[in-house]
mmCIF file with all atom_site columns, C-alpha atoms in Angstrom:
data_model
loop_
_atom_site.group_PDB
_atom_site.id
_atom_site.type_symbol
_atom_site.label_atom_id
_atom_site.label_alt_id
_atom_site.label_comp_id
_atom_site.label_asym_id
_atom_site.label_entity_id
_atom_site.label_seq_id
_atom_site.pdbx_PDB_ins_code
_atom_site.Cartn_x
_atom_site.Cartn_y
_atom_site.Cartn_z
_atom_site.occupancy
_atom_site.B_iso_or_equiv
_atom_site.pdbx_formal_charge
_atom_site.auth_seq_id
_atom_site.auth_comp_id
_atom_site.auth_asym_id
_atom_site.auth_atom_id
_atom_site.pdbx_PDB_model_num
ATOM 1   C CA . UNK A 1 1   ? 0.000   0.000  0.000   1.00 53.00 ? 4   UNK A CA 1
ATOM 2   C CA . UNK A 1 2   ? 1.625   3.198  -0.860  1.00 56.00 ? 5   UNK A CA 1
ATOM 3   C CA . UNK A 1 3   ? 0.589   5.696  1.672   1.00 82.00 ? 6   UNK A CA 1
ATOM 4   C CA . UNK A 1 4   ? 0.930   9.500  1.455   1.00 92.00 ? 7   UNK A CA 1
ATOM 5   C CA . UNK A 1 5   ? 1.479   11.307 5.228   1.00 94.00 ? 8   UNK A CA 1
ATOM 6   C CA . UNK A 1 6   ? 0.941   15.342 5.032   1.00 96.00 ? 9   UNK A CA 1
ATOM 7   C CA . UNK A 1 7   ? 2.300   17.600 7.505   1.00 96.00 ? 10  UNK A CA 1
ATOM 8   C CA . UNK A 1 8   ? 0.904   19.689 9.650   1.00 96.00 ? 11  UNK A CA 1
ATOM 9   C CA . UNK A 1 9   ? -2.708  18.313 10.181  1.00 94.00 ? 12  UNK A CA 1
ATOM 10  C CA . UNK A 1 10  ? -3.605  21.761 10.875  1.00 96.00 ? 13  UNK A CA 1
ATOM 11  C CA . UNK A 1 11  ? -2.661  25.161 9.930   1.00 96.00 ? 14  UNK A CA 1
ATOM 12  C CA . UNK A 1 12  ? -3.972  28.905 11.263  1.00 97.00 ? 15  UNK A CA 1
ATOM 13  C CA . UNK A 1 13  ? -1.938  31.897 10.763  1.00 97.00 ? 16  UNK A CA 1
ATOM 14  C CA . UNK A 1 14  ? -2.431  35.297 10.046  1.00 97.00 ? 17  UNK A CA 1
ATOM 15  C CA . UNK A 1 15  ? -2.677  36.801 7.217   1.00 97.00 ? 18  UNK A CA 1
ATOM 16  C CA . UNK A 1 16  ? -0.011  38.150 5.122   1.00 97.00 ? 19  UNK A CA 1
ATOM 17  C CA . UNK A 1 17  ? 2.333   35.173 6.356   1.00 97.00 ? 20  UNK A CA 1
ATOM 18  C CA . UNK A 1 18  ? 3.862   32.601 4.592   1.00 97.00 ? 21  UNK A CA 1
ATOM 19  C CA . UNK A 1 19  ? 2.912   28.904 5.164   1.00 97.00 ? 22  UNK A CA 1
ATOM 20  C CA . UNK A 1 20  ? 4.143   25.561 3.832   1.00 98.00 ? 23  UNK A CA 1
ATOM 21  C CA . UNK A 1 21  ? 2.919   22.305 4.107   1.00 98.00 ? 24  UNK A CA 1
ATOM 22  C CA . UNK A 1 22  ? 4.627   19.215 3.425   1.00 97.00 ? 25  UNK A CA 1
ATOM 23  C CA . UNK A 1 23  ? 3.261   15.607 1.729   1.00 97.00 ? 26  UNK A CA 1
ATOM 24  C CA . UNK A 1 24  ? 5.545   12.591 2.358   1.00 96.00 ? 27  UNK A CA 1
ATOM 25  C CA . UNK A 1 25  ? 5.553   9.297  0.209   1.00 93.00 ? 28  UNK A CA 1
ATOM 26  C CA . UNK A 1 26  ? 6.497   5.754  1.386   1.00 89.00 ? 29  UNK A CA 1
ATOM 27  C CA . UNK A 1 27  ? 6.732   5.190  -2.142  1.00 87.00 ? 30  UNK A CA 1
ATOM 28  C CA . UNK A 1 28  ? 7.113   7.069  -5.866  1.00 90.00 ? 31  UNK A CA 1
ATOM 29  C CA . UNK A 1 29  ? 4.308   7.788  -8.112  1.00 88.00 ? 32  UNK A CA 1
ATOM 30  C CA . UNK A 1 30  ? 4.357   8.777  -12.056 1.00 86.00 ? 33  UNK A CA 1
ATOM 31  C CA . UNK A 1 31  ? 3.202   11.674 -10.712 1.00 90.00 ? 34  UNK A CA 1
ATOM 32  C CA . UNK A 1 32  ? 1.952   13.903 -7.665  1.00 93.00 ? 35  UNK A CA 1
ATOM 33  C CA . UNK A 1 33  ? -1.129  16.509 -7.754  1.00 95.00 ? 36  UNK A CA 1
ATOM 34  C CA . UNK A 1 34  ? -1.784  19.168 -5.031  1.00 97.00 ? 37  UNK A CA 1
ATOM 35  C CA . UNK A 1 35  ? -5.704  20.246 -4.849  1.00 96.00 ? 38  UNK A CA 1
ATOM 36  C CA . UNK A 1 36  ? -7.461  22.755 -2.467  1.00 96.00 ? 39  UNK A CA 1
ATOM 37  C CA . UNK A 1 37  ? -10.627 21.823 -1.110  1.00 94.00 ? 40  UNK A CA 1
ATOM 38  C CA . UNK A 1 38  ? -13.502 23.921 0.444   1.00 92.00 ? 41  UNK A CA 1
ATOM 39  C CA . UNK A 1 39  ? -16.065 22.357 2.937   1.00 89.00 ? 42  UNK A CA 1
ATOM 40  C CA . UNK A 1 40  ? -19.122 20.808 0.719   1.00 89.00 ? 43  UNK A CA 1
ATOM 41  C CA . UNK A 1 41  ? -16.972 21.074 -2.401  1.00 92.00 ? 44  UNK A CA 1
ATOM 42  C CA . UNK A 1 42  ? -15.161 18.776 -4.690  1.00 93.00 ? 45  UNK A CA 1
ATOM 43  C CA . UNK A 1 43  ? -11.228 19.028 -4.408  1.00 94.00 ? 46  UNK A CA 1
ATOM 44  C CA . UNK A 1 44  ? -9.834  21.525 -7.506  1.00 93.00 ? 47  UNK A CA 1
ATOM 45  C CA . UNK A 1 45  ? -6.307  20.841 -9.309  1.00 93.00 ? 48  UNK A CA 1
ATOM 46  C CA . UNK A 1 46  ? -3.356  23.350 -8.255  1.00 95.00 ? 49  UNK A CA 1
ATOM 47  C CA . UNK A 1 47  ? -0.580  21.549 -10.148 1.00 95.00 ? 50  UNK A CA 1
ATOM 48  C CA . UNK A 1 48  ? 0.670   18.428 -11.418 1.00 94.00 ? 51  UNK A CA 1
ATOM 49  C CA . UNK A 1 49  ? 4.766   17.508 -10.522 1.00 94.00 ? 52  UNK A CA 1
ATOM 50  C CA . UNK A 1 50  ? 6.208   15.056 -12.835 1.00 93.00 ? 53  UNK A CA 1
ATOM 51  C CA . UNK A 1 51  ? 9.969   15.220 -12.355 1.00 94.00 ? 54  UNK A CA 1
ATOM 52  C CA . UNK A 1 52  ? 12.203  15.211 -9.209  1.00 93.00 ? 55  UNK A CA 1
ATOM 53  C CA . UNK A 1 53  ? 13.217  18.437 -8.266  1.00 94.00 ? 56  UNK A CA 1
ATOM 54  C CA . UNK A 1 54  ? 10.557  20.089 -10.214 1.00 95.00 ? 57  UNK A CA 1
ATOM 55  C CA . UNK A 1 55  ? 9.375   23.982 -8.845  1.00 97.00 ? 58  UNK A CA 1
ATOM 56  C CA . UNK A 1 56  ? 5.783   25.091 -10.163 1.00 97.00 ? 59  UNK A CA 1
ATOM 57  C CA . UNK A 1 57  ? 5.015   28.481 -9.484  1.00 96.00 ? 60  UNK A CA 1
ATOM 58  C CA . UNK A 1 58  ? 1.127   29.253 -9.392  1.00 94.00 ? 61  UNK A CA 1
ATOM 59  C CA . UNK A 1 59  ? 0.751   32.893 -8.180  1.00 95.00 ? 62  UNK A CA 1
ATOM 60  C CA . UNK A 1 60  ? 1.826   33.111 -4.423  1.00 97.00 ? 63  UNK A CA 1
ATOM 61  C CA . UNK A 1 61  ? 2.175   29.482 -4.810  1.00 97.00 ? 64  UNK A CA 1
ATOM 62  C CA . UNK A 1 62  ? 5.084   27.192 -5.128  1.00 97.00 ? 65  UNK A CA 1
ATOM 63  C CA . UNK A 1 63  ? 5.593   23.876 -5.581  1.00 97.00 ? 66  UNK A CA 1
ATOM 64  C CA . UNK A 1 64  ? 8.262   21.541 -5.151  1.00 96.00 ? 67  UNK A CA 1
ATOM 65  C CA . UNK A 1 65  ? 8.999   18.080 -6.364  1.00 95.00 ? 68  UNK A CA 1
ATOM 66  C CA . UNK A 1 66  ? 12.003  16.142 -4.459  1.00 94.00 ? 69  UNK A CA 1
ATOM 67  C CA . UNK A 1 67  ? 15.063  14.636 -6.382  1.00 93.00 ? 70  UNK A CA 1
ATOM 68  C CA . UNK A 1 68  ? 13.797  11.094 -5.649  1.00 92.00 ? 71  UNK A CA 1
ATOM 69  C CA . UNK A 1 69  ? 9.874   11.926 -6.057  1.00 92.00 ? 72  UNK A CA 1
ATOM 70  C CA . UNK A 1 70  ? 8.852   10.975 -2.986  1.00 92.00 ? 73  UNK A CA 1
ATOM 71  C CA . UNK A 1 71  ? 8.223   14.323 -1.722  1.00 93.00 ? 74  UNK A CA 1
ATOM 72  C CA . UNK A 1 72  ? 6.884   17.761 -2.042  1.00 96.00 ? 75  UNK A CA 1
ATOM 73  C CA . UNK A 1 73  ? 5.611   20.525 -0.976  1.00 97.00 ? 76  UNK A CA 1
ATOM 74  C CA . UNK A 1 74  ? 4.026   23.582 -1.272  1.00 98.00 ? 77  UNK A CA 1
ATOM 75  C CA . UNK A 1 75  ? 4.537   27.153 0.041   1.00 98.00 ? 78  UNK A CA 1
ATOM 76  C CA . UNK A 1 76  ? 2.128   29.880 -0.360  1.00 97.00 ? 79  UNK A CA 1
ATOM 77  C CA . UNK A 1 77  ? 3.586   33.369 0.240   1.00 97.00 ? 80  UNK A CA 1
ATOM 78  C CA . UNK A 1 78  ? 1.738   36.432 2.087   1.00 97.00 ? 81  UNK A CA 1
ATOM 79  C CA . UNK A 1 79  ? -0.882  34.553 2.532   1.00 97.00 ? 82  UNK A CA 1
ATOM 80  C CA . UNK A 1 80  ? -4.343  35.610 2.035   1.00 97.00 ? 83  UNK A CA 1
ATOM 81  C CA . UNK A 1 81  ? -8.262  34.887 3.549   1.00 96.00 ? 84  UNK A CA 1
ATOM 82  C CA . UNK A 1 82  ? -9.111  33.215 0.131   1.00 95.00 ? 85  UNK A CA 1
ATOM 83  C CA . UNK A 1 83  ? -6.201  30.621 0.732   1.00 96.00 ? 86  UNK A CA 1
ATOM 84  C CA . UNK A 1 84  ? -8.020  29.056 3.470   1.00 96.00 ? 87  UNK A CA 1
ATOM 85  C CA . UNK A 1 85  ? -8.954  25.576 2.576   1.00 95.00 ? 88  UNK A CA 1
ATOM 86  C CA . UNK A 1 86  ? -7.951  22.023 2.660   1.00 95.00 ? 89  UNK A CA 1
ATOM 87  C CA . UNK A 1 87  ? -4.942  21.053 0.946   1.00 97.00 ? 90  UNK A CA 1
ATOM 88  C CA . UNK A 1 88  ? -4.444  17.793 -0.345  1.00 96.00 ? 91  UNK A CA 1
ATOM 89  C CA . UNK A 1 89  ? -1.741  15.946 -2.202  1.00 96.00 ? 92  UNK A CA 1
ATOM 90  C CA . UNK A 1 90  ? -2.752  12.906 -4.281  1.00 95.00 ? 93  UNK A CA 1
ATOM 91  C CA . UNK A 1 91  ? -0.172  10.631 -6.238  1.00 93.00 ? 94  UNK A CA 1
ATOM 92  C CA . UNK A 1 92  ? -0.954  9.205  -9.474  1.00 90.00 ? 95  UNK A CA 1
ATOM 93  C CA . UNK A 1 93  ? -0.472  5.107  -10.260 1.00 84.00 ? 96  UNK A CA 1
ATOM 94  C CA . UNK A 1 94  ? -1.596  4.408  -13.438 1.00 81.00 ? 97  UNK A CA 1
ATOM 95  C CA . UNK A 1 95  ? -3.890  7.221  -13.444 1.00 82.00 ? 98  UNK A CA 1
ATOM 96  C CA . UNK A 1 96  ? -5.643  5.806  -10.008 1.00 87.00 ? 99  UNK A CA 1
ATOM 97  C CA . UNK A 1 97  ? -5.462  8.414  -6.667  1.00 91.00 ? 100 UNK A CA 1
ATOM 98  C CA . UNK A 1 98  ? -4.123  7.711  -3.487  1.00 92.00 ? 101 UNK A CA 1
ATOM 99  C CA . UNK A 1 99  ? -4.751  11.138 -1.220  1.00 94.00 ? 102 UNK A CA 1
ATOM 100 C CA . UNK A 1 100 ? -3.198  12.500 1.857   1.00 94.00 ? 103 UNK A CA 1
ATOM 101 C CA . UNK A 1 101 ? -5.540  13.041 4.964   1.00 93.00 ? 104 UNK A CA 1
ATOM 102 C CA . UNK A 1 102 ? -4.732  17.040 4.181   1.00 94.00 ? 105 UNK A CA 1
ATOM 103 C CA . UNK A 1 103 ? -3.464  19.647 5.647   1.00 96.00 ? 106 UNK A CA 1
ATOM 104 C CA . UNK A 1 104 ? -6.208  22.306 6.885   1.00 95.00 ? 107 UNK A CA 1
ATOM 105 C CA . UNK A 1 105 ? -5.044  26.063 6.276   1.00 97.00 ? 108 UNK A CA 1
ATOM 106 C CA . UNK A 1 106 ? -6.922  28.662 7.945   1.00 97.00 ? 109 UNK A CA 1
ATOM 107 C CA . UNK A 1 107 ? -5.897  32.492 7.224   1.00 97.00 ? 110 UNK A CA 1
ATOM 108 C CA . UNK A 1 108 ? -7.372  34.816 9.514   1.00 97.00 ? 111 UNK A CA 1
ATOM 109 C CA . UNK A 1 109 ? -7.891  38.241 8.329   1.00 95.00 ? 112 UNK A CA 1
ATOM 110 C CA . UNK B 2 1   ? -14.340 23.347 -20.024 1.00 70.00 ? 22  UNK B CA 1
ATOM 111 C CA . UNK B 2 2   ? -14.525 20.267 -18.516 1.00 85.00 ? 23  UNK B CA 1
ATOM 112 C CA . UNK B 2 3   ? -16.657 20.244 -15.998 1.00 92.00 ? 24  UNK B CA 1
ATOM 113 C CA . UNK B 2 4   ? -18.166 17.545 -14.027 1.00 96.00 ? 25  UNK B CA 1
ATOM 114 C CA . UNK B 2 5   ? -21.605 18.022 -12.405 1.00 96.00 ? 26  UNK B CA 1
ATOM 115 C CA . UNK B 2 6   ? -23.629 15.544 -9.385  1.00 97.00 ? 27  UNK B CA 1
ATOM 116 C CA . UNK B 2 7   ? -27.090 15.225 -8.600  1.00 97.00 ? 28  UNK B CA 1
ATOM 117 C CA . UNK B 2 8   ? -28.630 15.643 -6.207  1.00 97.00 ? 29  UNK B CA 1
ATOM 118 C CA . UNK B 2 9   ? -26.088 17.414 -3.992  1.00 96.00 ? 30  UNK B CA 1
ATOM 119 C CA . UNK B 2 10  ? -27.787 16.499 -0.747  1.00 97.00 ? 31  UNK B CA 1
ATOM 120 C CA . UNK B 2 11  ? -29.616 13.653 -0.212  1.00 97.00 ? 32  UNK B CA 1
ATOM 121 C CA . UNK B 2 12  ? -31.352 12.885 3.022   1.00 97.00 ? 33  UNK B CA 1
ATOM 122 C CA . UNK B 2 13  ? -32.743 8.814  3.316   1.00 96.00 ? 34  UNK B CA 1
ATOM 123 C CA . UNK B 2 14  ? -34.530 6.602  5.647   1.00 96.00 ? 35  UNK B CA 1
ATOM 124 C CA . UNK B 2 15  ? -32.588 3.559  6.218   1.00 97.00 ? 36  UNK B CA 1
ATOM 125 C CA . UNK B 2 16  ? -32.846 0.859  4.521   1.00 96.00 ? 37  UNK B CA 1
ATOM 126 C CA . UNK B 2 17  ? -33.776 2.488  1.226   1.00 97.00 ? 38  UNK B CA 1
ATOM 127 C CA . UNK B 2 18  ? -31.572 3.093  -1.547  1.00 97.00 ? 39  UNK B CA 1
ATOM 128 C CA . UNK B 2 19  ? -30.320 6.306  -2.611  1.00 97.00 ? 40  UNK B CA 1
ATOM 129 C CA . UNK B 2 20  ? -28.800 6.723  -6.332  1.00 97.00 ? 41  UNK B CA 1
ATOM 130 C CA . UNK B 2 21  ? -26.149 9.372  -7.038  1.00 98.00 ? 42  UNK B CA 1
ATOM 131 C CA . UNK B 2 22  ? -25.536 10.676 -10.744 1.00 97.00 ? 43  UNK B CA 1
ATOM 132 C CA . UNK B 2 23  ? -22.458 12.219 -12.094 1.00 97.00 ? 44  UNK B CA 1
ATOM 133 C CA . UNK B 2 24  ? -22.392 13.662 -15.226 1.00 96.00 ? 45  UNK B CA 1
ATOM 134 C CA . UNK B 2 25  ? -19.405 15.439 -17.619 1.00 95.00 ? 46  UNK B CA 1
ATOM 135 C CA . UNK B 2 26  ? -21.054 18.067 -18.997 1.00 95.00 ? 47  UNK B CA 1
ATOM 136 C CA . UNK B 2 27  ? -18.517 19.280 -21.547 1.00 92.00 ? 48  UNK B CA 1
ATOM 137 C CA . UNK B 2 28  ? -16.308 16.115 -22.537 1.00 93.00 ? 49  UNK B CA 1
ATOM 138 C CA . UNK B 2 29  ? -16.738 12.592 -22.514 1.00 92.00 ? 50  UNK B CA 1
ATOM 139 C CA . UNK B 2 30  ? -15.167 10.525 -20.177 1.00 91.00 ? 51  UNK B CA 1
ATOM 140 C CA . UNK B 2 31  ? -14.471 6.432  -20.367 1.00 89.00 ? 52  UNK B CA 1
ATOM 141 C CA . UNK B 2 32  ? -13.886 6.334  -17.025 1.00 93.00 ? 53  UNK B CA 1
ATOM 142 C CA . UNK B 2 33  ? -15.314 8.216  -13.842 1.00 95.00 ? 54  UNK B CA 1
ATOM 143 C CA . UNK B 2 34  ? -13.862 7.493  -10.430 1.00 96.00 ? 55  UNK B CA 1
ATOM 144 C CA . UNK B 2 35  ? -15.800 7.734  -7.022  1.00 97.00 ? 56  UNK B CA 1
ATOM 145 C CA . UNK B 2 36  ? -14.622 8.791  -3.852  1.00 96.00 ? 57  UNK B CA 1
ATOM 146 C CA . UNK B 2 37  ? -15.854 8.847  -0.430  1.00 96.00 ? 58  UNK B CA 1
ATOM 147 C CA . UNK B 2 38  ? -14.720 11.298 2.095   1.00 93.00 ? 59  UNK B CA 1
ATOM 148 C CA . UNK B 2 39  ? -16.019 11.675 5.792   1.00 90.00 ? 60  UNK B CA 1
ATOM 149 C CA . UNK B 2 40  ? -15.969 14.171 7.939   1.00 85.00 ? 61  UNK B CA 1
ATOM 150 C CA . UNK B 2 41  ? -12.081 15.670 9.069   1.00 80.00 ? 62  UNK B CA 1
ATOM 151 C CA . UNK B 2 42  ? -10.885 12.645 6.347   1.00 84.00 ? 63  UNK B CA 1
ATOM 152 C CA . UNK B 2 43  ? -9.231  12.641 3.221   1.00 87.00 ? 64  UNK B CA 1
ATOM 153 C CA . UNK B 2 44  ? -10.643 10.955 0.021   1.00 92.00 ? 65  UNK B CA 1
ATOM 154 C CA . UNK B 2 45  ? -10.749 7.398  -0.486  1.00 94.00 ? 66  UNK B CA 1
ATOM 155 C CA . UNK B 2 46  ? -11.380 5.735  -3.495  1.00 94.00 ? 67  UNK B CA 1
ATOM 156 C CA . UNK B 2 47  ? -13.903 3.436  -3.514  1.00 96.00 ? 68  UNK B CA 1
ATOM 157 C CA . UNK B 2 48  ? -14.172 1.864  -7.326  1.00 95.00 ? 69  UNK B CA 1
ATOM 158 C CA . UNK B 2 49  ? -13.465 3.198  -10.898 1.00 94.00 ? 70  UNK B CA 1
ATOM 159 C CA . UNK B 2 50  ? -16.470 2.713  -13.110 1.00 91.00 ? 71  UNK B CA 1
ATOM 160 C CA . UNK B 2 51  ? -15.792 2.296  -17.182 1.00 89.00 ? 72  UNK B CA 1
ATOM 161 C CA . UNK B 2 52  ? -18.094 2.937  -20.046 1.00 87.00 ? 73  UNK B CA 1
ATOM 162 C CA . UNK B 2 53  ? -19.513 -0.235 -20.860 1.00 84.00 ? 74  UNK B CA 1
ATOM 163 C CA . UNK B 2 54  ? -18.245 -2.653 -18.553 1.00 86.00 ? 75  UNK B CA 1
ATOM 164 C CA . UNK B 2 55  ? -18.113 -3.646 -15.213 1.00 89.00 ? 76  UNK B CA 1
ATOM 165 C CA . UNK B 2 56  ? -16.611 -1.220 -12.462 1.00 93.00 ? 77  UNK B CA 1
ATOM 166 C CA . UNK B 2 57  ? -14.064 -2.314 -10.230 1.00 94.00 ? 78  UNK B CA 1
ATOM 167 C CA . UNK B 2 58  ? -13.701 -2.118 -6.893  1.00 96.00 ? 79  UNK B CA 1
ATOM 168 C CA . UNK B 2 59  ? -11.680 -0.752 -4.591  1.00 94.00 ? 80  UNK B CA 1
ATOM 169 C CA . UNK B 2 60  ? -10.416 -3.617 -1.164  1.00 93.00 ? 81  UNK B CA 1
ATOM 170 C CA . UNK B 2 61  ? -13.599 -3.006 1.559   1.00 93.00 ? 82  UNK B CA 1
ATOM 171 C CA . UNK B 2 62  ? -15.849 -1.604 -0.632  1.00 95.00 ? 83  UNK B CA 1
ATOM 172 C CA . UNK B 2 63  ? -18.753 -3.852 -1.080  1.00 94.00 ? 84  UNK B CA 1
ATOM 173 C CA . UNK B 2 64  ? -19.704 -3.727 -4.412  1.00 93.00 ? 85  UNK B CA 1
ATOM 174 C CA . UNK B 2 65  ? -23.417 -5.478 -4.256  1.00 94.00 ? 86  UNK B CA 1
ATOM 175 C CA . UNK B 2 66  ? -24.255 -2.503 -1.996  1.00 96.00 ? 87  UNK B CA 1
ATOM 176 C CA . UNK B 2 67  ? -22.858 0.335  -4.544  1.00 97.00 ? 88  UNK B CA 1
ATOM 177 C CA . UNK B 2 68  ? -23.796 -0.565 -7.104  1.00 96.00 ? 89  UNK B CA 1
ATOM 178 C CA . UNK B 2 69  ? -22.137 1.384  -10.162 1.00 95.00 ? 90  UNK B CA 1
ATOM 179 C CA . UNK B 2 70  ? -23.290 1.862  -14.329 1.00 92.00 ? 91  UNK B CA 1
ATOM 180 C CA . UNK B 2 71  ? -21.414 3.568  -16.148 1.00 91.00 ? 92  UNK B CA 1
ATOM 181 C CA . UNK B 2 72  ? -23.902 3.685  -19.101 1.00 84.00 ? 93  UNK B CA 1
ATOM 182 C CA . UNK B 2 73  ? -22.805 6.238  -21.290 1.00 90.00 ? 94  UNK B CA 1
ATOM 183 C CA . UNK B 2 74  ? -19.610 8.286  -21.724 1.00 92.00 ? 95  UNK B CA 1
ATOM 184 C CA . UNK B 2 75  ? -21.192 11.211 -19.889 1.00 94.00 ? 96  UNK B CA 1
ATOM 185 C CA . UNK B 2 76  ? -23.056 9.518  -17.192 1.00 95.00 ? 97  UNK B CA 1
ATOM 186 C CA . UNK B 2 77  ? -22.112 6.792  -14.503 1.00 95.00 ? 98  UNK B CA 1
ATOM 187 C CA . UNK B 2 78  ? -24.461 6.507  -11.475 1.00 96.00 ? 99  UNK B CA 1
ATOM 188 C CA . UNK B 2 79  ? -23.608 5.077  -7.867  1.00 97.00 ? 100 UNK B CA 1
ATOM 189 C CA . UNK B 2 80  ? -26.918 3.739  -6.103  1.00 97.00 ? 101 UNK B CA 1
ATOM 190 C CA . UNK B 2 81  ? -26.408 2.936  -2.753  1.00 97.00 ? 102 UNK B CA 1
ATOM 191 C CA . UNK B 2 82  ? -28.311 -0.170 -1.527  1.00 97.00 ? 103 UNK B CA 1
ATOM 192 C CA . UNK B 2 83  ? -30.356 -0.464 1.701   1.00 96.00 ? 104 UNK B CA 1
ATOM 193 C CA . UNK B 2 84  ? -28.572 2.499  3.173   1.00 97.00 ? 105 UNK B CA 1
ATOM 194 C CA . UNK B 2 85  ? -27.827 2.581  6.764   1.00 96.00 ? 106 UNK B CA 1
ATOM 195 C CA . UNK B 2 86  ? -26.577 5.500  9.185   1.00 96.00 ? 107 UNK B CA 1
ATOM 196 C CA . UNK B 2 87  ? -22.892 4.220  8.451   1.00 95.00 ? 108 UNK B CA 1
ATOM 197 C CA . UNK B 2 88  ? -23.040 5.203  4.889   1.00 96.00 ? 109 UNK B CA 1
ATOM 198 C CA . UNK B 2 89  ? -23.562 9.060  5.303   1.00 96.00 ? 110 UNK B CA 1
ATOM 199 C CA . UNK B 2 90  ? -20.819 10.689 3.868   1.00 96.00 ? 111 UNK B CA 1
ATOM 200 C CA . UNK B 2 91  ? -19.572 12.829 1.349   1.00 96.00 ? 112 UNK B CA 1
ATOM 201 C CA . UNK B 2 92  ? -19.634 11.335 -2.337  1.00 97.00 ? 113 UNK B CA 1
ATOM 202 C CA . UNK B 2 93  ? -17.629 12.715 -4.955  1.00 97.00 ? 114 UNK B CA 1
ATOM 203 C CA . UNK B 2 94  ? -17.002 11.385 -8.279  1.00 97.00 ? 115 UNK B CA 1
ATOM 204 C CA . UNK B 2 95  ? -14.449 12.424 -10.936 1.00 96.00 ? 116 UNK B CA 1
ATOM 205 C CA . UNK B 2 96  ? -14.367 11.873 -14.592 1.00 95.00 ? 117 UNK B CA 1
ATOM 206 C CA . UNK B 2 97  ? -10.931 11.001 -16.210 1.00 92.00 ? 118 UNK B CA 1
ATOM 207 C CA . UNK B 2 98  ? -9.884  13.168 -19.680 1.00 89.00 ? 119 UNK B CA 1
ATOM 208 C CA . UNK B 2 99  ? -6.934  13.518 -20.729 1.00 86.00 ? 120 UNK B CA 1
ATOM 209 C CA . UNK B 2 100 ? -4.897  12.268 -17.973 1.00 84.00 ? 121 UNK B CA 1
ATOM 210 C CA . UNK B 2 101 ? -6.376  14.635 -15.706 1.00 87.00 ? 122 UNK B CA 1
ATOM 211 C CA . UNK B 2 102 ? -9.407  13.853 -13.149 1.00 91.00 ? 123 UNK B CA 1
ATOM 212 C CA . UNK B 2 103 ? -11.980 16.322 -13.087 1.00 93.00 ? 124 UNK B CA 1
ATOM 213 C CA . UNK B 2 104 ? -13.955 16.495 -9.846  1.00 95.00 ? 125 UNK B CA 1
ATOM 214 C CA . UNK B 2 105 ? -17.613 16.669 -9.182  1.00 96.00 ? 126 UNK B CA 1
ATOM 215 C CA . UNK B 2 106 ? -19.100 18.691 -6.552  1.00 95.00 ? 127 UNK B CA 1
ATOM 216 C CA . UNK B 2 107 ? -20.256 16.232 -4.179  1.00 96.00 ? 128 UNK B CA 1
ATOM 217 C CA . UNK B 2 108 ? -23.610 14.729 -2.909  1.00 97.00 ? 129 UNK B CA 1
ATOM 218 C CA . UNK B 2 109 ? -23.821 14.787 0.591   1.00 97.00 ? 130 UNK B CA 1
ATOM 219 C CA . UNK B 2 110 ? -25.790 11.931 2.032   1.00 97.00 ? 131 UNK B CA 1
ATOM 220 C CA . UNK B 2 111 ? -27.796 11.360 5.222   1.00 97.00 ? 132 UNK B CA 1
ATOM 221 C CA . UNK B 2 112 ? -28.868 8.244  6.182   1.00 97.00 ? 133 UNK B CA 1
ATOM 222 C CA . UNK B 2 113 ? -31.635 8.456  8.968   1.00 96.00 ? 134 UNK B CA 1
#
């Protein structure tokens, strides 16, 4: 079973700070997905990594992909209300999901 | 583009009754759809991957003469859960699979009374 462990559970700062938030595989995947989810809503694709030591930048958002692909995370500068959420990182085998339990980010204005 | 739609978005059931869940690609077509379950303060677990004109397949746990899954067209695969029962309320979410991207649904949350 390839398991995905996301760090911290939960998140609250205040706003204008920088956060990051961590996803840890036991295992690699073709590829690894971070979504934000809000309560009652299905999760919504940030980015896709694909190769080890990969950075995405999305916005105040950045992404990074480890050298072995077991790892990543993201880091969301000056954060904002609208960032709160849950985060979730998902890797991809053969196109099937396997998600982290999340990481909840609140931003308080 | 490609968005993914679910009806009814709340659902609220006696137990023992059955309770069936559409999810529909509104803009693409889509071979295979995915469902998920997700309670409360959890993450999403898979719980079977439905294809266009065949039998789904199941996810370990997931028993699959109680969701029951057709995926009859390749905009439209249904999950009809049978003789509900408290245990089953959760939040349902489907995605449909283009392009090697999954495109989520909304969600249907059910109650089970």
């Amino acid at each position: 079973t390839q398991l995905l462990e996301q760090s911290p559970q939960f998140l609250s700062i205040q706003e204008g700070e920088n956060l990051t938030v961590y996803c840890n595989s036991s295992s690699v995947f073709s590829s690894l997905q971070w979504y934000r989810q809000e309560p009652g809503e299905g999760p919504v694709l940030l980015v896709t990594v694909v190769t080890g030591g990969e950075v995405k930048k999305l916005k105040r958002l950045t992404f990074q992909f480890g050298d072995a692909r077991k790892d990543s995370s993201l880091h969301i500068t000056a954060a904002q209300t609208g960032d709160t959420g849950l985060y979730l990182c998902a890797g991809d085998d053969d196109y099937k999901l396997s998600f982290g339990a999340g990481t909840t980010v609140t931003v308080r204005a | 583009g490609a968005v993914v739609s679910q009806h009814p978005s709340r659902v609220i059931c006696k137990s023992g009754t059955s309770v069936k869940i559409e999810c529909r690609s509104l803009d693409f077509q889509a071979t295979t759809m995915f469902w998920y379950r997700q309670f409360p303060k959890q993450s999403l677990m898979l719980m079977a991957t439905s294809n266009e004109g065949s039998k789904a397949t199941y996810e370990q746990g997931v028993e699959k003469d109680k969701f029951l899954i057709n995926h009859a067209s390749l905009t439209l695969s249904t999950l009809t859960v049978t003789s509900a029962h408290p245990e089953d309320s959760s939040f349902y979410i489907c995605s449909a699979f283009s392009q090697e991207t999954q495109y989520f649904g909304p969600g249907t949350r059910l109650l089970v009374l």
